[in-house]
Structure formats: C-alpha cells, structure tokens
Amino acid sequence: MEKKDQKIMVAIDESQESMYALSWCITNLISDTPTNNKLVLLYVRPPSAFYTLDAAGYIFNTDVVDAMEKYSMHLANSVMERAEAICRDLNATNINMERVVGIGDAKNVICRAVKKLEADTLVMGTHGYGFFKRALLGSVSDHCAKHANCPVVIVKHP
C-alpha cells in the first residue's frame, strides 16, 4: 500500500513548550527526504477587543483598540518567524509549509482548523500546569486530545 502525503498541524504560541513541540515534530515526524507532506503552523490570536469594556465598564477608545490589534498582529508575525527560524535551524528547508492565524478561543479554533484543513495529525506542546491551575484555566491540549478529528501528539518539554 502506498503511503499518502501527510498534513501535520503544529499549534504554536509564544511559549518555549510550543516551539519545542515544533522542533520535536520536525525531528520525529517529518521525513528528511523531499515529499509533498505539508506542515501547517497554526497560531491563535485572542478575539479582537472591538467594543470591549474595561473593568470600569467604559468602551475602549478606538485608538486603544487599533493599538491592541496592531500589537496582536505583530505578535502573530513574531511567533511565526520564530517557528520558521526553528525549521531553518533544523535544516527543514524542504518542507512545504503553510502559515495559518486563527482568532478566538484557542481550543475551539484549533479543533475547527484541524477539521477545516483536514489535518492528519495535530502536534502541540503542553505547559504542564498542575491539577488546580489546569482546573481553573482549562487545558487546551486536553480539550484538543478529546475533540480534534485526528490523532493528537502532545509533546512535553523536558
């Protein structure tokens, strides 16, 4: 049976854990030989602050909203550039790579992107939160492991 080309999605953010998961993915899941496999780098931005109320209940000035949006875009580009630098450092220049930036709650956006882009595998890091912090904040990786429509590899930073 002929092996089909794979679409591997790596969920990345600003953390060392996600960058480690990316390097693990390239080292362990991506072949050194040129293929048509695709690596999808997915970064999820928080929802826009459009008409967002501050703690006192005031609507933010449009200049503040624009500045926050600009910062969010800059952060997304910065994370993508770091991820691409990791690929270059690991001599993974033969990889067909795609950048995807989603907006919203990370766990839901990741699961929707897996389905929409028909990813064969999802790779993500874990922050390693303890029981109480995970119970309060929720765990994106736990949610994706249960709800993504593909196998999920959760990589723990040593």
Coordinates of N, CA, C and O in Angstrom, one line a residue:
M1 N 0.8 -1.2 0.0 CA 0.0 0.0 0.0 C 0.9 1.2 0.0 O 1.8 1.4 0.8
E2 N 0.6 2.2 -0.9 CA 1.3 3.4 -1.0 C 1.0 4.4 0.2 O -0.2 4.5 0.5
K3 N 2.0 5.0 0.7 CA 1.8 5.9 1.9 C 1.4 7.3 1.3 O 2.1 7.8 0.4
K4 N 0.3 7.8 1.8 CA -0.2 9.1 1.3 C 0.6 10.2 2.0 O 1.1 10.1 3.1
D5 N 0.6 11.4 1.3 CA 1.2 12.5 1.9 C 0.4 13.0 3.1 O -0.8 12.9 3.2
Q6 N 1.1 13.5 4.1 CA 0.5 13.8 5.4 C 0.5 15.4 5.5 O 1.3 16.1 5.1
K7 N -0.6 15.8 6.2 CA -0.7 17.2 6.6 C -0.6 17.2 8.1 O -1.5 16.7 8.8
I8 N 0.5 17.8 8.6 CA 0.8 17.8 10.0 C 0.6 19.3 10.5 O 1.2 20.2 10.0
M9 N -0.3 19.5 11.5 CA -0.6 20.8 12.0 C 0.1 20.9 13.4 O 0.0 20.0 14.2
V10 N 0.9 22.0 13.5 CA 1.5 22.3 14.8 C 0.9 23.6 15.4 O 1.0 24.6 14.7
A11 N 0.3 23.5 16.6 CA -0.3 24.6 17.2 C 0.9 25.3 18.0 O 1.5 24.7 18.8
I12 N 1.1 26.6 17.6 CA 2.2 27.3 18.2 C 1.7 28.6 18.9 O 0.7 29.1 18.6
D13 N 2.5 29.0 19.9 CA 2.2 30.2 20.6 C 3.5 30.8 21.0 O 4.6 30.4 20.5
E14 N 3.5 31.7 22.0 CA 4.7 32.4 22.4 C 5.6 31.6 23.3 O 6.7 31.9 23.6
S15 N 5.1 30.4 23.7 CA 5.8 29.6 24.7 C 7.0 28.8 24.2 O 7.0 28.4 23.0
Q16 N 7.9 28.5 25.1 CA 9.0 27.6 24.8 C 8.4 26.2 24.5 O 9.0 25.4 23.7
E17 N 7.4 25.8 25.2 CA 6.8 24.5 25.0 C 6.3 24.3 23.6 O 6.5 23.2 23.1
S18 N 5.7 25.3 23.0 CA 5.2 25.1 21.7 C 6.3 25.0 20.6 O 6.3 24.3 19.7
M19 N 7.3 25.8 20.9 CA 8.5 25.8 20.0 C 9.2 24.4 20.1 O 9.8 23.9 19.1
Y20 N 9.3 23.9 21.3 CA 9.9 22.6 21.5 C 9.1 21.5 20.8 O 9.6 20.6 20.1
A21 N 7.7 21.6 20.8 CA 6.9 20.7 20.1 C 7.1 20.7 18.6 O 7.1 19.7 18.0
L22 N 7.3 21.9 18.1 CA 7.6 22.1 16.7 C 8.9 21.4 16.3 O 9.0 20.7 15.4
S23 N 10.0 21.7 17.1 CA 11.2 21.0 16.8 C 11.2 19.5 16.9 O 11.7 18.8 16.2
W24 N 10.4 19.0 17.9 CA 10.2 17.6 18.1 C 9.5 17.0 16.9 O 9.9 16.0 16.3
C25 N 8.5 17.7 16.4 CA 7.7 17.3 15.2 C 8.6 17.2 14.0 O 8.6 16.2 13.3
I26 N 9.5 18.2 13.8 CA 10.3 18.2 12.6 C 11.3 17.0 12.7 O 11.6 16.3 11.8
T27 N 11.9 16.8 13.9 CA 12.9 15.8 14.1 C 12.3 14.4 14.0 O 12.9 13.5 13.5
N28 N 11.1 14.2 14.5 CA 10.5 12.9 14.6 C 9.4 12.5 13.6 O 9.2 11.3 13.4
L29 N 8.7 13.5 13.1 CA 7.6 13.2 12.2 C 7.8 13.6 10.7 O 7.1 13.0 9.9
I30 N 8.7 14.5 10.5 CA 8.9 15.0 9.1 C 10.1 14.3 8.6 O 11.1 14.2 9.2
S31 N 9.9 13.7 7.4 CA 11.0 13.0 6.7 C 12.1 13.9 6.2 O 11.8 15.1 5.8
D32 N 13.3 13.4 6.2 CA 14.4 14.2 5.6 C 14.4 14.2 4.1 O 14.9 15.1 3.5
T33 N 13.7 13.2 3.5 CA 13.6 13.2 2.1 C 12.5 14.1 1.6 O 11.5 14.2 2.2
P34 N 12.7 14.8 0.5 CA 11.6 15.6 -0.1 C 10.4 14.9 -0.3 O 10.4 13.8 -0.9
T35 N 9.3 15.4 0.2 CA 7.9 14.8 0.0 C 6.9 15.9 -0.3 O 7.3 17.1 -0.2
N36 N 5.7 15.5 -0.5 CA 4.6 16.5 -0.6 C 3.9 16.7 0.7 O 2.8 17.3 0.8
N37 N 4.5 16.2 1.8 CA 3.9 16.4 3.1 C 3.9 17.9 3.4 O 4.7 18.7 3.0
K38 N 2.8 18.3 4.1 CA 2.7 19.7 4.5 C 2.7 19.9 6.0 O 2.1 19.2 6.7
L39 N 3.4 21.0 6.4 CA 3.5 21.4 7.8 C 2.7 22.7 7.9 O 3.0 23.7 7.3
V40 N 1.6 22.6 8.7 CA 0.8 23.8 8.9 C 1.1 24.3 10.3 O 0.9 23.7 11.3
L41 N 1.5 25.6 10.3 CA 1.8 26.3 11.6 C 0.6 27.1 11.9 O 0.2 28.0 11.2
L42 N -0.1 26.8 13.1 CA -1.3 27.4 13.5 C -1.0 28.3 14.7 O -0.6 27.7 15.7
Y43 N -1.3 29.6 14.6 CA -1.2 30.5 15.8 C -2.6 31.0 16.0 O -3.3 31.4 15.0
V44 N -3.1 31.1 17.2 CA -4.4 31.6 17.6 C -4.3 32.9 18.3 O -3.7 32.9 19.4
R45 N -4.8 33.9 17.8 CA -4.9 35.2 18.4 C -6.1 35.3 19.3 O -7.1 34.7 18.9
P46 N -6.0 36.0 20.4 CA -7.3 36.2 21.2 C -8.3 37.0 20.4 O -7.9 37.7 19.4
P47 N -9.5 37.0 20.7 CA -10.6 37.7 20.0 C -10.3 39.2 20.0 O -9.7 39.7 21.0
S48 N -10.7 39.9 19.0 CA -10.5 41.4 18.9 C -11.2 42.1 20.1 O -12.2 41.6 20.5
A49 N -10.6 43.2 20.4 CA -11.1 44.0 21.6 C -12.2 45.0 21.1 O -12.5 46.0 21.7
F50 N -12.7 44.8 19.9 CA -13.7 45.7 19.3 C -14.9 45.8 20.3 O -15.5 44.9 20.7
Y51 N -15.2 47.0 20.7 CA -16.2 47.4 21.6 C -16.1 46.6 22.9 O -17.1 46.3 23.5
T52 N -14.9 46.4 23.4 CA -14.6 45.8 24.6 C -14.7 46.8 25.8 O -14.2 47.9 25.7
L53 N -15.3 46.3 26.8 CA -15.4 47.2 28.0 C -14.3 46.9 28.9 O -13.8 45.8 29.1
D54 N -13.8 48.0 29.6 CA -12.7 47.8 30.5 C -13.4 47.4 31.9 O -14.6 47.3 32.0
A55 N -12.5 47.3 32.9 CA -13.0 46.9 34.3 C -14.1 47.9 34.8 O -15.0 47.5 35.5
A56 N -14.0 49.1 34.5 CA -15.0 50.1 35.0 C -16.2 50.2 34.1 O -17.2 50.9 34.4
G57 N -16.3 49.4 33.0 CA -17.4 49.4 32.1 C -17.4 50.4 31.0 O -18.4 50.7 30.4
Y58 N -16.2 51.0 30.7 CA -16.1 52.0 29.7 C -15.7 51.3 28.4 O -14.9 50.4 28.4
I59 N -16.2 51.8 27.3 CA -15.7 51.3 26.0 C -14.4 51.9 25.7 O -14.1 53.1 25.8
F60 N -13.4 51.0 25.2 CA -12.1 51.5 24.9 C -12.2 52.4 23.7 O -12.9 52.3 22.8
N61 N -11.3 53.4 23.7 CA -11.1 54.4 22.7 C -10.7 53.6 21.4 O -9.9 52.6 21.5
T62 N -11.1 54.0 20.2 CA -10.7 53.3 19.0 C -9.2 53.3 18.8 O -8.6 52.3 18.2
D63 N -8.5 54.3 19.3 CA -7.0 54.3 19.2 C -6.4 53.1 20.0 O -5.5 52.5 19.6
V64 N -7.0 52.9 21.2 CA -6.6 51.8 22.0 C -6.8 50.5 21.4 O -6.0 49.6 21.3
V65 N -8.0 50.3 20.8 CA -8.4 49.1 20.1 C -7.5 48.9 18.9 O -7.0 47.7 18.7
D66 N -7.2 49.9 18.1 CA -6.3 49.8 17.0 C -4.9 49.4 17.4 O -4.3 48.6 16.8
A67 N -4.4 50.0 18.5 CA -3.1 49.6 19.0 C -3.0 48.2 19.5 O -2.0 47.5 19.2
M68 N -4.1 47.7 20.2 CA -4.1 46.3 20.6 C -4.2 45.4 19.4 O -3.5 44.3 19.4
E69 N -4.9 45.7 18.4 CA -5.0 44.9 17.2 C -3.6 44.8 16.5 O -3.2 43.8 16.0
K70 N -3.0 46.0 16.4 CA -1.7 46.1 15.8 C -0.6 45.2 16.5 O 0.1 44.5 16.0
Y71 N -0.7 45.3 17.9 CA 0.2 44.5 18.7 C -0.1 43.0 18.5 O 0.9 42.2 18.4
S72 N -1.3 42.6 18.4 CA -1.7 41.2 18.2 C -1.2 40.7 16.9 O -0.7 39.6 16.8
M73 N -1.3 41.5 15.8 CA -0.7 41.1 14.5 C 0.8 41.0 14.6 O 1.4 40.0 14.0
H74 N 1.4 41.9 15.3 CA 2.9 41.9 15.4 C 3.3 40.6 16.1 O 4.3 40.0 15.8
L75 N 2.6 40.3 17.2 CA 2.9 39.1 18.0 C 2.7 37.8 17.1 O 3.6 37.0 17.2
A76 N 1.7 37.8 16.3 CA 1.5 36.6 15.5 C 2.6 36.5 14.5 O 3.1 35.4 14.3
N77 N 3.0 37.6 13.9 CA 4.1 37.5 12.9 C 5.4 37.1 13.6 O 6.2 36.3 13.0
S78 N 5.7 37.6 14.8 CA 6.9 37.3 15.5 C 6.9 35.8 15.9 O 8.0 35.2 15.7
V79 N 5.8 35.2 16.3 CA 5.8 33.8 16.6 C 6.0 33.0 15.4 O 6.7 32.0 15.4
M80 N 5.4 33.4 14.3 CA 5.6 32.6 13.0 C 7.0 32.7 12.6 O 7.6 31.7 12.1
E81 N 7.7 33.9 12.7 CA 9.1 34.0 12.3 C 10.0 33.1 13.2 O 10.9 32.5 12.7
R82 N 9.7 33.1 14.5 CA 10.4 32.2 15.4 C 10.3 30.7 15.0 O 11.3 30.0 15.0
A83 N 9.1 30.3 14.6 CA 8.8 29.0 14.2 C 9.6 28.6 12.9 O 10.2 27.6 12.8
E84 N 9.5 29.6 11.9 CA 10.3 29.3 10.7 C 11.8 29.3 10.9 O 12.5 28.5 10.2
A85 N 12.3 30.1 11.9 CA 13.7 30.0 12.2 C 14.1 28.6 12.8 O 15.1 28.1 12.5
I86 N 13.2 28.0 13.6 CA 13.4 26.7 14.1 C 13.5 25.7 12.9 O 14.4 24.8 12.9
C87 N 12.6 25.9 12.0 CA 12.7 25.0 10.8 C 14.0 25.1 10.0 O 14.6 24.1 9.6
R88 N 14.4 26.4 9.8 CA 15.7 26.6 9.2 C 16.9 26.0 10.0 O 17.8 25.4 9.4
D89 N 16.8 26.2 11.3 CA 17.9 25.7 12.1 C 18.0 24.2 12.1 O 19.1 23.6 12.3
L90 N 16.9 23.5 11.9 CA 16.9 22.1 11.8 C 17.0 21.6 10.4 O 16.8 20.4 10.1
N91 N 17.5 22.5 9.5 CA 17.6 22.2 8.1 C 16.4 21.6 7.4 O 16.5 20.6 6.6
A92 N 15.3 22.0 7.8 CA 14.0 21.5 7.3 C 13.5 22.5 6.2 O 12.3 22.9 6.2
T93 N 14.4 22.8 5.3 CA 14.0 23.7 4.2 C 13.2 23.1 3.1 O 12.7 23.8 2.3
N94 N 13.1 21.7 3.1 CA 12.4 21.0 2.0 C 10.9 20.8 2.4 O 10.2 20.1 1.7
I95 N 10.5 21.4 3.5 CA 9.1 21.2 3.9 C 8.2 22.2 3.3 O 8.5 23.4 3.2
N96 N 7.1 21.7 2.8 CA 6.0 22.5 2.3 C 5.3 23.1 3.5 O 4.7 22.3 4.2
M97 N 5.4 24.4 3.7 CA 4.9 25.0 5.0 C 3.8 26.0 4.7 O 3.8 26.7 3.7
E98 N 2.8 26.0 5.6 CA 1.7 27.0 5.5 C 1.5 27.7 6.8 O 1.5 27.0 7.8
R99 N 1.3 29.0 6.8 CA 1.0 29.8 8.0 C -0.5 29.9 8.1 O -1.1 30.4 7.1
V100 N -1.0 29.7 9.3 CA -2.5 29.9 9.5 C -2.6 30.7 10.8 O -2.0 30.2 11.8
V101 N -3.3 31.8 10.8 CA -3.6 32.5 12.0 C -5.1 32.5 12.3 O -5.9 32.9 11.4
G102 N -5.5 32.0 13.4 CA -6.9 32.0 13.8 C -7.2 33.0 14.9 O -6.2 33.5 15.5
I103 N -8.4 33.3 15.0 CA -8.8 34.3 16.1 C -9.9 33.7 16.9 O -10.9 33.2 16.4
G104 N -9.7 33.7 18.2 CA -10.8 33.2 19.1 C -10.2 32.4 20.3 O -9.0 32.6 20.6
D105 N -11.0 31.6 20.9 CA -10.6 30.7 22.0 C -9.7 29.6 21.4 O -10.2 28.9 20.5
A106 N -8.5 29.5 21.8 CA -7.5 28.6 21.2 C -8.0 27.1 21.0 O -7.9 26.6 20.0
K107 N -8.6 26.6 22.1 CA -9.1 25.2 22.0 C -10.1 24.9 20.9 O -10.0 24.0 20.2
N108 N -11.0 25.9 20.7 CA -12.1 25.7 19.7 C -11.5 26.0 18.3 O -11.8 25.3 17.4
V109 N -10.7 27.1 18.2 CA -10.1 27.4 16.9 C -9.2 26.3 16.4 O -9.3 25.9 15.2
I110 N -8.4 25.7 17.3 CA -7.5 24.6 16.9 C -8.4 23.4 16.3 O -8.1 22.9 15.3
C111 N -9.4 23.0 17.1 CA -10.2 21.9 16.6 C -10.9 22.2 15.3 O -11.0 21.3 14.5
R112 N -11.4 23.4 15.2 CA -12.1 23.8 13.9 C -11.1 23.8 12.7 O -11.4 23.3 11.6
A113 N -9.8 24.3 13.0 CA -8.8 24.3 11.9 C -8.4 22.9 11.5 O -8.2 22.6 10.3
V114 N -8.3 22.0 12.5 CA -8.0 20.6 12.2 C -9.0 20.0 11.2 O -8.6 19.4 10.2
K115 N -10.2 20.3 11.5 CA -11.3 19.8 10.6 C -11.3 20.4 9.3 O -11.4 19.8 8.2
K116 N -11.3 21.8 9.3 CA -11.4 22.5 8.0 C -10.2 22.3 7.1 O -10.4 22.1 5.9
L117 N -9.0 22.2 7.7 CA -7.8 22.0 6.8 C -7.5 20.5 6.6 O -6.5 20.2 6.0
E118 N -8.3 19.6 7.2 CA -8.1 18.2 7.1 C -6.7 17.7 7.5 O -6.1 17.0 6.8
A119 N -6.3 18.1 8.7 CA -5.0 17.7 9.2 C -5.0 16.2 9.5 O -6.1 15.7 10.0
D120 N -3.9 15.6 9.2 CA -3.8 14.1 9.6 C -3.3 13.9 11.0 O -3.6 12.9 11.6
T121 N -2.6 14.9 11.5 CA -2.0 14.8 12.8 C -1.9 16.2 13.4 O -1.6 17.2 12.7
L122 N -2.2 16.4 14.7 CA -2.1 17.7 15.4 C -1.0 17.5 16.4 O -1.0 16.5 17.2
V123 N 0.0 18.4 16.4 CA 1.1 18.3 17.4 C 1.0 19.6 18.2 O 0.9 20.7 17.6
M124 N 1.1 19.5 19.5 CA 1.1 20.7 20.4 C 1.9 20.4 21.6 O 2.1 19.3 22.0
G125 N 2.4 21.5 22.2 CA 3.1 21.4 23.5 C 2.1 21.5 24.6 O 0.9 21.7 24.4
T126 N 2.6 21.2 25.8 CA 1.8 21.4 27.0 C 2.6 22.2 28.0 O 3.8 22.1 28.1
H127 N 1.9 23.1 28.7 CA 2.5 23.9 29.7 C 2.8 23.2 31.0 O 3.5 23.7 31.8
G128 N 2.2 22.0 31.1 CA 2.5 21.2 32.3 C 1.9 21.8 33.6 O 2.5 21.7 34.7
Y129 N 0.7 22.5 33.5 CA 0.1 23.0 34.7 C -0.3 21.9 35.6 O -0.6 20.8 35.2
G130 N -0.3 22.2 36.9 CA -0.8 21.3 37.9 C -2.3 21.1 37.9 O -3.0 21.8 37.1
F131 N -2.8 20.3 38.7 CA -4.3 20.0 38.7 C -5.1 21.2 38.9 O -6.1 21.5 38.2
F132 N -4.8 22.1 40.0 CA -5.6 23.2 40.3 C -5.5 24.3 39.2 O -6.6 24.8 38.8
K133 N -4.4 24.6 38.7 CA -4.2 25.6 37.7 C -4.9 25.1 36.4 O -5.6 25.9 35.7
R134 N -4.8 23.8 36.1 CA -5.5 23.3 34.9 C -7.0 23.3 35.1 O -7.7 23.6 34.1
A135 N -7.5 23.1 36.3 CA -8.9 23.1 36.6 C -9.5 24.5 36.4 O -10.6 24.7 35.9
L136 N -8.7 25.5 36.8 CA -9.1 26.9 36.7 C -9.0 27.5 35.3 O -9.9 28.1 34.8
L137 N -7.9 27.2 34.7 CA -7.6 27.8 33.4 C -8.1 26.9 32.2 O -8.3 27.4 31.1
G138 N -8.3 25.6 32.5 CA -8.6 24.7 31.4 C -7.3 24.3 30.7 O -6.3 25.0 30.8
S139 N -7.3 23.2 30.0 CA -6.2 22.8 29.3 C -6.5 22.7 27.8 O -7.4 21.9 27.4
V140 N -5.8 23.5 27.0 CA -6.1 23.5 25.5 C -5.7 22.1 25.0 O -6.5 21.5 24.2
S141 N -4.6 21.6 25.4 CA -4.1 20.3 24.9 C -5.1 19.1 25.3 O -5.4 18.3 24.5
D142 N -5.6 19.2 26.5 CA -6.6 18.1 26.9 C -7.8 18.2 26.1 O -8.4 17.2 25.6
H143 N -8.3 19.4 25.9 CA -9.5 19.6 25.0 C -9.3 19.1 23.6 O -10.2 18.4 23.1
C144 N -8.2 19.5 23.0 CA -7.9 19.1 21.7 C -7.7 17.6 21.6 O -8.1 16.9 20.6
A145 N -7.1 16.9 22.6 CA -6.9 15.5 22.5 C -8.3 14.8 22.5 O -8.4 13.7 21.9
K146 N -9.3 15.4 23.2 CA -10.6 14.8 23.2 C -11.5 15.1 22.0 O -12.4 14.4 21.7
H147 N -11.3 16.3 21.4 CA -12.2 16.8 20.4 C -11.7 16.9 19.0 O -12.5 17.1 18.1
A148 N -10.4 16.9 18.8 CA -9.9 17.1 17.4 C -10.2 15.8 16.6 O -10.2 14.7 17.1
N149 N -10.4 16.1 15.3 CA -10.8 15.0 14.4 C -9.6 14.3 13.8 O -9.6 13.9 12.6
C150 N -8.5 14.2 14.5 CA -7.3 13.5 14.1 C -6.5 13.1 15.3 O -6.8 13.5 16.4
P151 N -5.5 12.2 15.1 CA -4.6 11.9 16.2 C -3.9 13.1 16.7 O -3.5 14.0 15.9
V152 N -3.7 13.2 18.0 CA -3.1 14.4 18.6 C -1.8 13.9 19.4 O -1.9 13.0 20.2
V153 N -0.7 14.6 19.1 CA 0.6 14.3 19.8 C 0.8 15.5 20.7 O 1.0 16.6 20.2
I154 N 0.9 15.2 22.0 CA 1.1 16.3 23.0 C 2.6 16.0 23.5 O 2.9 15.0 24.0
V155 N 3.4 17.1 23.2 CA 4.8 16.9 23.5 C 5.1 17.7 24.8 O 4.9 18.9 24.8
K156 N 5.7 17.0 25.7 CA 6.1 17.7 27.0 C 7.6 18.1 26.9 O 8.4 17.3 26.5
H157 N 7.8 19.4 27.2 CA 9.2 19.9 27.2 C 9.9 19.2 28.4 O 9.4 19.2 29.5
P158 N 11.1 18.7 28.2 CA 11.8 18.0 29.3 C 12.3 19.0 30.4 O 12.4 20.1 30.2

